[in-house]
C-alpha positions as a Markdown table, in Angstrom:
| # | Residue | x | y | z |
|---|---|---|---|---|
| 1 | Unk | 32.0 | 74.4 | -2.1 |
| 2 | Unk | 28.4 | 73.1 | -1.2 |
| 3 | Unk | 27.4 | 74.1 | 2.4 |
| 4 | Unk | 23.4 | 74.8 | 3.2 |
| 5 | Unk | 22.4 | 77.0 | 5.9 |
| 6 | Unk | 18.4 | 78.3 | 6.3 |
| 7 | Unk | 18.8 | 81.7 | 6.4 |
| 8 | Unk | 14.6 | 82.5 | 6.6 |
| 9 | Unk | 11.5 | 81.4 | 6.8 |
| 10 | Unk | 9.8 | 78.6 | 3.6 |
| 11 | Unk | 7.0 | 77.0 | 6.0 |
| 12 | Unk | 4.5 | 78.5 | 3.3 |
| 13 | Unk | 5.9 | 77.3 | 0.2 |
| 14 | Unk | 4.6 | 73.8 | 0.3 |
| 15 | Unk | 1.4 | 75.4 | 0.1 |
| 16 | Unk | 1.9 | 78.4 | -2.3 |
| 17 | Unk | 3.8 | 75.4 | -4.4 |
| 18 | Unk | 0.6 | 73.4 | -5.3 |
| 19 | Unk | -1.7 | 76.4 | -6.5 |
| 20 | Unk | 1.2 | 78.7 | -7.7 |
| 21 | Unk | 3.1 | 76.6 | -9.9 |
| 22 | Unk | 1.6 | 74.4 | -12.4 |
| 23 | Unk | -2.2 | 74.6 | -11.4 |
| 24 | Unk | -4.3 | 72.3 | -9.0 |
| 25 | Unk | -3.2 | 70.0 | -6.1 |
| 26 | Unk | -4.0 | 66.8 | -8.1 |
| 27 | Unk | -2.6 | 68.2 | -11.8 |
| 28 | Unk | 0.6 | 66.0 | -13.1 |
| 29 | Unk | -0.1 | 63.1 | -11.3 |
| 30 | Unk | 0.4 | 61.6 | -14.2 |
| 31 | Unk | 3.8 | 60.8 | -13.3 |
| 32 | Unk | 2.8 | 59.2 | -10.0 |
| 33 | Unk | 4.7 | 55.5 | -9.4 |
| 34 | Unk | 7.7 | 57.4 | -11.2 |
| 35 | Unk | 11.0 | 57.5 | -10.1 |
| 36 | Unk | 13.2 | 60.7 | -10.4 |
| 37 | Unk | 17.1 | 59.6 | -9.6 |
| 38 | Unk | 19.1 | 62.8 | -9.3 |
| 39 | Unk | 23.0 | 63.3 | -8.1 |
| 40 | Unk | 24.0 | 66.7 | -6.8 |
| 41 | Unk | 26.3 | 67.9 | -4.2 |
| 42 | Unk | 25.6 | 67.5 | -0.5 |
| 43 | Unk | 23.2 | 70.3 | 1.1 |
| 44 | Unk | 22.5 | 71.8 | -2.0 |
| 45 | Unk | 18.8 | 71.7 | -2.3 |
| 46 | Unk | 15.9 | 73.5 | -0.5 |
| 47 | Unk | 14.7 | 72.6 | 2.6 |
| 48 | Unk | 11.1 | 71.5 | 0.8 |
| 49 | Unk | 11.7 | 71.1 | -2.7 |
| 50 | Unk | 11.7 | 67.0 | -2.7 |
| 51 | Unk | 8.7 | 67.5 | -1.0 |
| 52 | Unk | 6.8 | 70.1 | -2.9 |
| 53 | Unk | 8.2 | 68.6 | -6.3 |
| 54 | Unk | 6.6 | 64.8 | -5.2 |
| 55 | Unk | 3.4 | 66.3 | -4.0 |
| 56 | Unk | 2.9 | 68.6 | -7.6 |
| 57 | Unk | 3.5 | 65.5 | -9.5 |
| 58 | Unk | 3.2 | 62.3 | -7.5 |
| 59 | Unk | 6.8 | 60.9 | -8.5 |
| 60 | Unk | 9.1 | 60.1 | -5.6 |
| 61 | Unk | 12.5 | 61.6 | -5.7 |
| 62 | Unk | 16.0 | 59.0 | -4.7 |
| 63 | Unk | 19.0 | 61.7 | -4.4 |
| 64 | Unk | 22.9 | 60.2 | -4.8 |
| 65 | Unk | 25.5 | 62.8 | -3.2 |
| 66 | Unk | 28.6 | 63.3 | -4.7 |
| 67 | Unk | 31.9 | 65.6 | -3.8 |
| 68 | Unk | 33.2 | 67.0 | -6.6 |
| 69 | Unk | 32.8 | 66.8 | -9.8 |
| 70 | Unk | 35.5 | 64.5 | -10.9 |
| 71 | Unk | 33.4 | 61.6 | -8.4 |
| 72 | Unk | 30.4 | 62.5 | -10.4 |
| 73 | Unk | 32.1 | 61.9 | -13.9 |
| 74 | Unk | 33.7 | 58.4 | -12.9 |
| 75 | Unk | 30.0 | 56.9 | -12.4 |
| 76 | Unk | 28.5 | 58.3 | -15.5 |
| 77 | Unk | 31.6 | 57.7 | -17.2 |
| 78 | Unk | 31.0 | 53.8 | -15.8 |
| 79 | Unk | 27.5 | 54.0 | -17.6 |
| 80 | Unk | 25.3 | 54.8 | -13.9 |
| 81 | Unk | 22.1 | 55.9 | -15.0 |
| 82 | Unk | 20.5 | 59.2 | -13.7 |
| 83 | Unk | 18.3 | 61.2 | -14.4 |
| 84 | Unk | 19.4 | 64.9 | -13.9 |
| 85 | Unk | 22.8 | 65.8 | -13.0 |
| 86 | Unk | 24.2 | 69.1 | -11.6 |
| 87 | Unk | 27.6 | 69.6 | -12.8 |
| 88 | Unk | 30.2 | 72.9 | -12.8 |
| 89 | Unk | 30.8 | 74.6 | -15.7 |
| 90 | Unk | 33.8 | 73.0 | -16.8 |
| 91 | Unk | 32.3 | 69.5 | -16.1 |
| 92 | Unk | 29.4 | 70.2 | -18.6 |
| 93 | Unk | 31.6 | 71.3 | -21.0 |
| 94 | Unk | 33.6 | 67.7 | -20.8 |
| 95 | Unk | 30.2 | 66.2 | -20.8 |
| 96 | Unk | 29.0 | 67.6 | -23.6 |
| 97 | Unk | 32.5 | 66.7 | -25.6 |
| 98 | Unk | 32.2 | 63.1 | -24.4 |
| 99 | Unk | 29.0 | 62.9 | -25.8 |
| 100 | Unk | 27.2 | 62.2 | -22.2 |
| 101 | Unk | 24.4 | 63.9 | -22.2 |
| 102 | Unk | 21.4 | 64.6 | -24.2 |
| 103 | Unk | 20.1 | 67.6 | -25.8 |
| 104 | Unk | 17.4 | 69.4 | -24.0 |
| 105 | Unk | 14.1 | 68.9 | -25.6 |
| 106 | Unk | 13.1 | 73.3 | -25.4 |
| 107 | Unk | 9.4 | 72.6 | -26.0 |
| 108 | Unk | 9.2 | 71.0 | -22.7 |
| 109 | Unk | 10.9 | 73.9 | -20.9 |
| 110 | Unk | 9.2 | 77.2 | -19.6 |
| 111 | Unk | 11.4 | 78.3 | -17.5 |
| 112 | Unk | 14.1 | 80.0 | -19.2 |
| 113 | Unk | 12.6 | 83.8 | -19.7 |
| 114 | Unk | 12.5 | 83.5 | -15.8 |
| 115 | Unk | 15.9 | 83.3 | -15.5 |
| 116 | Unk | 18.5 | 86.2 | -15.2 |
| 117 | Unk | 20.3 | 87.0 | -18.3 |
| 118 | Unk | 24.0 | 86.9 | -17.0 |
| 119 | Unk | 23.8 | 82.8 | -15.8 |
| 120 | Unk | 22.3 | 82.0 | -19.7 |
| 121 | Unk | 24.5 | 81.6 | -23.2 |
| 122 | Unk | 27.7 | 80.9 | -21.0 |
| 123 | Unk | 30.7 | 79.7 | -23.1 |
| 124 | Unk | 30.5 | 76.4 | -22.0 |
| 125 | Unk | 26.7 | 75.7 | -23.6 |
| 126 | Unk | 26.5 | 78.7 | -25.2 |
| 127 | Unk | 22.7 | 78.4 | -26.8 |
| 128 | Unk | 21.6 | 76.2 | -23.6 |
| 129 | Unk | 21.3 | 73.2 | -25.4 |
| 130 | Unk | 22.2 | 70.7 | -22.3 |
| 131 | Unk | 22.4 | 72.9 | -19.5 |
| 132 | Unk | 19.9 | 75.0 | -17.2 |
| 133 | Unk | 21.3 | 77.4 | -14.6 |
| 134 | Unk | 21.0 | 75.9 | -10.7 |
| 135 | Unk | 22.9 | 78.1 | -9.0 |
| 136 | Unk | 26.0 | 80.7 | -9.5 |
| 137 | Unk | 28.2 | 82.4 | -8.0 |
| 138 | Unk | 31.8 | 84.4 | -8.0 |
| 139 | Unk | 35.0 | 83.5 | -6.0 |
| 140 | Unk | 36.3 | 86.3 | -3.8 |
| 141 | Unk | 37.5 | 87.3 | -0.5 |
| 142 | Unk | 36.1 | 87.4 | 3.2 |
| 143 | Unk | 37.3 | 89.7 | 5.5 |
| 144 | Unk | 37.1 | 90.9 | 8.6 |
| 145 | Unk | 36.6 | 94.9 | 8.6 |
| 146 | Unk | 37.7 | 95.1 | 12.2 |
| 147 | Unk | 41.1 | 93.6 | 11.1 |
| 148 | Unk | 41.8 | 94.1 | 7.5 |
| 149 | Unk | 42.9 | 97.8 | 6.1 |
| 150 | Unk | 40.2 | 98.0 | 2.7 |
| 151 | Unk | 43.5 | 100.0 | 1.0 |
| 152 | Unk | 45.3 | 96.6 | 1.5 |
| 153 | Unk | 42.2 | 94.9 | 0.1 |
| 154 | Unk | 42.5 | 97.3 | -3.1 |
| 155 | Unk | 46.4 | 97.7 | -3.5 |
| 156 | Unk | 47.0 | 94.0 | -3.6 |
| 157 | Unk | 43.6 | 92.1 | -4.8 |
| 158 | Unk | 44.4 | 88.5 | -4.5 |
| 159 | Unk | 47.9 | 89.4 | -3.1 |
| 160 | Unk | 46.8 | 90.4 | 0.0 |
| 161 | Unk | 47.1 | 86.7 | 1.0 |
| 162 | Unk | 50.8 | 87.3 | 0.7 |
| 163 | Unk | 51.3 | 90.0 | 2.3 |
| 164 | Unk | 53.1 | 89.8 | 5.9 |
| 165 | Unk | 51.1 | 92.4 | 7.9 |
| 166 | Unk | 48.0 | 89.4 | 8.0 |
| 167 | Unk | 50.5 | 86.0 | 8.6 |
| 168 | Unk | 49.0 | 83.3 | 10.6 |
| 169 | Unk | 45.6 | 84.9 | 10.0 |
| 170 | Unk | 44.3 | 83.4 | 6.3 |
| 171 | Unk | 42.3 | 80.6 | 5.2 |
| 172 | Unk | 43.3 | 79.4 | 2.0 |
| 173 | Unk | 40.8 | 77.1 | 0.3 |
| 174 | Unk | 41.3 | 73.7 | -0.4 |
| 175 | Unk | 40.7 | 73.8 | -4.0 |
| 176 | Unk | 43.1 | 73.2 | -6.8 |
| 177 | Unk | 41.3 | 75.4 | -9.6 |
| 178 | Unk | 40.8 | 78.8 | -7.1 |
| 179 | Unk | 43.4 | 78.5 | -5.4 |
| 180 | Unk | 45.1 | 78.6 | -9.4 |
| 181 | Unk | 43.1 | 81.2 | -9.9 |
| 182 | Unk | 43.9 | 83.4 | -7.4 |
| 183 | Unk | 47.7 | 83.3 | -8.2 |
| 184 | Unk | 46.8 | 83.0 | -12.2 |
| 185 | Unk | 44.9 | 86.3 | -11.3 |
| 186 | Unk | 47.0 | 88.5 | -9.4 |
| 187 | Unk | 49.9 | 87.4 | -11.9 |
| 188 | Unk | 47.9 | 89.3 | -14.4 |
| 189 | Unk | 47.4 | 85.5 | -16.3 |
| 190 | Unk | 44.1 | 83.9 | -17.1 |
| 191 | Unk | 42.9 | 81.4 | -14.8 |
| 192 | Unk | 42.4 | 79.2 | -18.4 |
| 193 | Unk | 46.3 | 79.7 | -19.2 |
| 194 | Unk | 47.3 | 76.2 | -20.4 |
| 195 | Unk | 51.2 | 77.6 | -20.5 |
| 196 | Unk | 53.2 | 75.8 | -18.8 |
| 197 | Unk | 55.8 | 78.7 | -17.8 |
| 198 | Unk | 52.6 | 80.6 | -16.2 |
| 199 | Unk | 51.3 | 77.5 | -14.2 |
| 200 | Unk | 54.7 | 77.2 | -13.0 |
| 201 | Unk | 55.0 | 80.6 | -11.8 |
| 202 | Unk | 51.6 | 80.7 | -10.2 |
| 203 | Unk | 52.7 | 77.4 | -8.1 |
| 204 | Unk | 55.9 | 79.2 | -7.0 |
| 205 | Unk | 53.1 | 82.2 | -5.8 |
| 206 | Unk | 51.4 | 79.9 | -3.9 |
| 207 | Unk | 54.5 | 78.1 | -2.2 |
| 208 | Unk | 55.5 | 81.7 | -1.4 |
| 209 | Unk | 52.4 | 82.0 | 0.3 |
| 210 | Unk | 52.1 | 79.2 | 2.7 |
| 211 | Unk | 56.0 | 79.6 | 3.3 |
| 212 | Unk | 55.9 | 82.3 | 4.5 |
| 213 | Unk | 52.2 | 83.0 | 5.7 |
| 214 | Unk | 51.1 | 80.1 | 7.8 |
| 215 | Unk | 47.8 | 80.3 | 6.4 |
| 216 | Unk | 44.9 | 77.1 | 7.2 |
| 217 | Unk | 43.9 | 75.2 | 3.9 |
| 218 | Unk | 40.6 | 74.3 | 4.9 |
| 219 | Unk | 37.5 | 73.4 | 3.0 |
| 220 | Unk | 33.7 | 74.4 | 4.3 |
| 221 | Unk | 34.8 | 74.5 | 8.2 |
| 222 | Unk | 35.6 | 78.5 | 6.8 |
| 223 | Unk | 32.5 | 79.1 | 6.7 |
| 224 | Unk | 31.8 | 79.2 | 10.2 |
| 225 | Unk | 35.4 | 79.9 | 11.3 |
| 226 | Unk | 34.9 | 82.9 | 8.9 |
| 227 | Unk | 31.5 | 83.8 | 10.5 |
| 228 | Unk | 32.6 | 83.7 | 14.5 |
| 229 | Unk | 36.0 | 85.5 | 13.5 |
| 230 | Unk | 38.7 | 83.3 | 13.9 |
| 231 | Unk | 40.8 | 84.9 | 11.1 |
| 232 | Unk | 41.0 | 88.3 | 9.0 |
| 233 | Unk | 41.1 | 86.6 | 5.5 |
| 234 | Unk | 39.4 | 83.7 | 3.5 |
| 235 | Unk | 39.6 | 83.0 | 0.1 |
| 236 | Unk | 35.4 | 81.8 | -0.2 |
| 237 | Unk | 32.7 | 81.1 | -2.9 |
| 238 | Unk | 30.6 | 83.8 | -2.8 |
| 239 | Unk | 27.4 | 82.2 | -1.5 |
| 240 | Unk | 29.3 | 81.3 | 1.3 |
| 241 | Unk | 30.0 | 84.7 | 2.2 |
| 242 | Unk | 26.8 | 86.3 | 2.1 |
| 243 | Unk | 26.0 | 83.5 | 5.3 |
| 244 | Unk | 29.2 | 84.8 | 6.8 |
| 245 | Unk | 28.5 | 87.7 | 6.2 |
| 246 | Unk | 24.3 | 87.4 | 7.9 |
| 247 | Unk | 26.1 | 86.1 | 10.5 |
| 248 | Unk | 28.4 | 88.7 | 11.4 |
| 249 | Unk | 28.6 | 92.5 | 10.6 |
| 250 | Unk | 31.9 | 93.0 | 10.7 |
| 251 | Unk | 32.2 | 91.2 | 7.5 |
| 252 | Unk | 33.2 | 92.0 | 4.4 |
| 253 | Unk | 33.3 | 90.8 | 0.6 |
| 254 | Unk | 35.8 | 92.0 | -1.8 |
| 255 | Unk | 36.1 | 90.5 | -5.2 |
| 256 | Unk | 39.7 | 92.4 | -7.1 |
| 257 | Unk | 40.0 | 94.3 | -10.3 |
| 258 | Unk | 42.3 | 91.7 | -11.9 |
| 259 | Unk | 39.6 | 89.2 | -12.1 |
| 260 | Unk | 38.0 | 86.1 | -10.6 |
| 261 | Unk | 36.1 | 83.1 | -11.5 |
| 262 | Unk | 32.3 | 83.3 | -12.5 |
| 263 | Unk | 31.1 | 79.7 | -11.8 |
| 264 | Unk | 28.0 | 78.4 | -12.3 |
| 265 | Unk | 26.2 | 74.7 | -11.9 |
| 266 | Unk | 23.8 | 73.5 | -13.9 |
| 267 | Unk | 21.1 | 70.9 | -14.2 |
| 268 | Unk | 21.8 | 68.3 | -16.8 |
| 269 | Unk | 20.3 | 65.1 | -18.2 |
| 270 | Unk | 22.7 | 62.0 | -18.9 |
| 271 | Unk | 22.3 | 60.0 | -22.6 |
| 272 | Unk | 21.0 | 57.3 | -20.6 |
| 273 | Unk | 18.4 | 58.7 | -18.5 |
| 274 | Unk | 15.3 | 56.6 | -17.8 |
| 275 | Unk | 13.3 | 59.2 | -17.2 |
| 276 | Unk | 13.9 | 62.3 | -19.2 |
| 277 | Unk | 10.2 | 64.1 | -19.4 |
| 278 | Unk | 10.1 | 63.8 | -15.3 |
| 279 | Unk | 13.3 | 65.1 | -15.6 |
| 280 | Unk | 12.2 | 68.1 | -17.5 |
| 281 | Unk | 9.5 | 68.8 | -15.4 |
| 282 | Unk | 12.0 | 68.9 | -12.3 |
| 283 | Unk | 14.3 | 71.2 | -14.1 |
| 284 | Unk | 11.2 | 73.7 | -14.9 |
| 285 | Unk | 10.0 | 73.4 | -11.1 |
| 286 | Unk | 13.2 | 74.0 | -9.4 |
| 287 | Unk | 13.9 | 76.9 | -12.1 |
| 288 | Unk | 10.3 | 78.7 | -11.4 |
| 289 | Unk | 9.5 | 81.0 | -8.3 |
| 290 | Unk | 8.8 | 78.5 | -5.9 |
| 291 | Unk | 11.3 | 75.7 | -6.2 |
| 292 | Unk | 14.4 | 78.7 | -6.8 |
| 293 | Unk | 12.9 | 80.2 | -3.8 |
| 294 | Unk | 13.1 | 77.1 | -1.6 |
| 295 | Unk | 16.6 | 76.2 | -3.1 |
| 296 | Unk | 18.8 | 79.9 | -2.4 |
| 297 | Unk | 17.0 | 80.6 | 1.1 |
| 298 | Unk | 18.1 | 77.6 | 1.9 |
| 299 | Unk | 21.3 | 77.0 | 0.3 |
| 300 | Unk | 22.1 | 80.9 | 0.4 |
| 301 | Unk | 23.9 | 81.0 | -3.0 |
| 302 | Unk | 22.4 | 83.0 | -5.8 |
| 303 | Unk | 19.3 | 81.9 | -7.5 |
| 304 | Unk | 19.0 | 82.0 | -11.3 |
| 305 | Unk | 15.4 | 83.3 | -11.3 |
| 306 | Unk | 15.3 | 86.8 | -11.8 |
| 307 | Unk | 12.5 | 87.2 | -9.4 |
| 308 | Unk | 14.1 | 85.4 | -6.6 |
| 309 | Unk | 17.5 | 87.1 | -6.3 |
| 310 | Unk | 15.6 | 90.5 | -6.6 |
| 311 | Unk | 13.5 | 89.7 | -3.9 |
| 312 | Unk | 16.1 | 88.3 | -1.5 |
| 313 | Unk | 18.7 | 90.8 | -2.5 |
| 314 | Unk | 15.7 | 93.9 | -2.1 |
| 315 | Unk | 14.1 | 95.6 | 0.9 |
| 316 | Unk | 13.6 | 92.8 | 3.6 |
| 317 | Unk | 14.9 | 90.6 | 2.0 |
| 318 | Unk | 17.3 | 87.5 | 3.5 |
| 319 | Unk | 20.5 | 88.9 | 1.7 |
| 320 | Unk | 19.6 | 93.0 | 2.1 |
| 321 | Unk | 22.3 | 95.1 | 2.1 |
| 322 | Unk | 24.7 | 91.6 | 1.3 |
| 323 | Unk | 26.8 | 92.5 | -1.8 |
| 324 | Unk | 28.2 | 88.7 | -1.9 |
| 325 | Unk | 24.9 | 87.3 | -2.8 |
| 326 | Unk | 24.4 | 89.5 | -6.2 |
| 327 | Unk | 27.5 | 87.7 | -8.7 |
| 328 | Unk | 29.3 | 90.8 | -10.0 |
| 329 | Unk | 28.8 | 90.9 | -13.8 |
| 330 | Unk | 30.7 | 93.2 | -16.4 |
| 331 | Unk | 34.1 | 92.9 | -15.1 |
| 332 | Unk | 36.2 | 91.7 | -18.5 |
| 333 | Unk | 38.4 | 90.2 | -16.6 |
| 334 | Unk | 36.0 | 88.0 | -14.5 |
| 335 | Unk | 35.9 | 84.6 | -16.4 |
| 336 | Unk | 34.5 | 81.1 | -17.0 |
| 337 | Unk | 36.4 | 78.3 | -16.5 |
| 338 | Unk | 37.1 | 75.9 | -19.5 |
| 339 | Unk | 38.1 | 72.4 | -19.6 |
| 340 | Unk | 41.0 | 71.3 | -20.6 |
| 341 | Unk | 42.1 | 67.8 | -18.6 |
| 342 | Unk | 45.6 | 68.4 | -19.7 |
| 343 | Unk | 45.9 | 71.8 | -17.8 |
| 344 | Unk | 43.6 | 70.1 | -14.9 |
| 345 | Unk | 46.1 | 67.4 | -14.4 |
| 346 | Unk | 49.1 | 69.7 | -14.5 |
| 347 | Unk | 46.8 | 72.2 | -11.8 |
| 348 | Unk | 46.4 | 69.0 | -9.1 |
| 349 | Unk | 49.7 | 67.8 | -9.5 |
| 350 | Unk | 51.1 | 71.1 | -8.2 |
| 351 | Unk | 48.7 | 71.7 | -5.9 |
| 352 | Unk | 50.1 | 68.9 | -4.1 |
| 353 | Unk | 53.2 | 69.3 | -4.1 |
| 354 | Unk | 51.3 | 73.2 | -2.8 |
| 355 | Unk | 49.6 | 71.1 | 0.1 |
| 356 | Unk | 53.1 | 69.3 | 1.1 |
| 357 | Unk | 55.3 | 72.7 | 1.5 |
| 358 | Unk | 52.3 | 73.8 | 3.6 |
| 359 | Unk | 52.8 | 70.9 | 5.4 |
| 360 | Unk | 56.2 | 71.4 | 5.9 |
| 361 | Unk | 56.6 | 74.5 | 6.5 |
């Protein structure tokens, strides 16, 4: 899910960083011989924002890198101490059941009227008591316009990956909840079903589909494959396909009517923290203009600030004219995922046995 990829030009934010946010050069060096310990995803931060962050405030930054979110929740499980985490959705959710993290203390923030509207109050931390947006995104498809009819696209949604007139020329992705979603989807199920009878159904889709399509369950190689045209269709996160989609005009992104999954990560801070004011100040200077800046033209997925995914989405800028980068918002049947570890372990057992009939077949 994490890829990074510089799509512009930052050379000037170190600069602009230590007069444009949070005053003079020298101003919160209080924190200097501080240590801020924070794990995140690979390639998932901006090009400069260690170094803009240490130079504002004088603490020194020591990132962990972890894979997916069940790796993350093992060590802070185990009692690992950090300092911010960034977590999905669901993951805060279990987090915040398990009593893992601590409230955010809101007098310290000033970021939040900076950030857009639709990435705030989600049902997972519905008042933002633990949780500050760090990126977000959709799930949808990448397609190759040259290739793929766009009635197919809209006939069959999610389906299309089904459908005979593209076998042998699909990427599937290798991850248990979208890939559930997409069959939970075009079934006309929520991806959150926890019945049985509609998981089962939705993992008889899927066999279907890589019986009978030949499709590549890859990970992050699609996002290159994607971008030099190696296949019609990919299932893809949607930052992923607004680099695909720089990268090549004859790229498209199409998200169905029957729904899809609104995801979003967030910046956390653990019970045991040593160092939760540092820890606020990051999550303020990554959340302002200069550190979201840094972070999405970097990353390419969609910043939370307001101003930021205005200006790269507007007139000249990175993601102009790039429909992926914008998450698509008022859809009633776009959702959230939940957690619910019974349903999750029910999800990656079928997936596979998914993975072996591909396999196989």
């Amino acid at each position: 899910m994490k890829k990074s990829f510089v799509l512009g030009a930052v050379a000037v934010l170190c600069a602009a960083a230590l007069t444009g946010c949070g005053g003079s050069k020298d101003e919160g060096k209080k924190y200097a011989g501080q240590t801020l310990h924070i794990y995140n995803w690979g390639e998932y931060t901006g090009e400069n924002l260690f170094e803009m962050f240490e130079e504002k405030t004088g603490a020194k930054v020591v990132m962990d890198i972890f894979d997916s979110n069940e790796q993350m929740y093992i060590k802070v499980a185990n009692g690992d101490a950090f300092d911010i985490l960034v977590p999905s959705d669901y993951m805060i959710e279990r987090l915040i059941s398990e009593d893992l993290l601590q409230k955010l203390d809101k007098s310290k923030l000033t970021c939040m009227d900076k950030l857009s509207d639709g990435v705030k109050g989600l049902p997972y931390d519905p008042e933002n008591e633990y949780s500050v947006p760090y990126f977000w995104g959709t799930v949808g498809i990448v397609y190759d316009k040259t290739k793929v009819d766009m009635a197919d696209l809209e006939k069959d949604g999610f389906g299309i990956f089904a459908n005979p007139k593209y076998k042998g020329d699909i990427y599937l992705y290798d991850s248990e909840r979208d890939s559930f979603m997409m069959a939970l989807k075009h079934l006309g199920y929520s991806m959150n079903t926890s019945d049985v009878n509609e998981l089962n159904e939705a993992y008889e889709w899927l066999v279907q589909c890589v019986n009978t399509m030949e499709p590549e369950i890859v990970t992050d190689e699609i996002i290159d494959s994607m971008a030099q045209g190696r296949k019609a269709l990919g299932l893809v996160y949607s930052g992923d396909a607004a680099y695909i989609m720089s990268e090549n005009e004859n790229m498209g992104f199409y998200m169905p009517e029957s729904g899809t999954n609104l995801w979003s990560d967030g910046m956390v801070i653990p019970k045991n923290a040593e160092n939760p004011e540092l820890a606020h100040e990051f999550i303020n200077f990554v959340s302002e203009y200069e550190g979201a800046l840094d972070n999405s033209v970097t990353v390419g997925y969609t910043s939370p600030n307001k101003q930021v995914m205005e200006e790269l989405s507007g007139e000249g800028g990175d993601y102009e004219g790039i429909d992926a980068y914008i998450p698509r918002t008022g859809n009633e049947n776009d959702e959230v995922f939940v957690y619910d570890e019974e349903t999750r372990k029910v999800i990656s057992e079928l997936w596979s046995k998914v993975k072996i009939a591909a396999s196989n077949a």
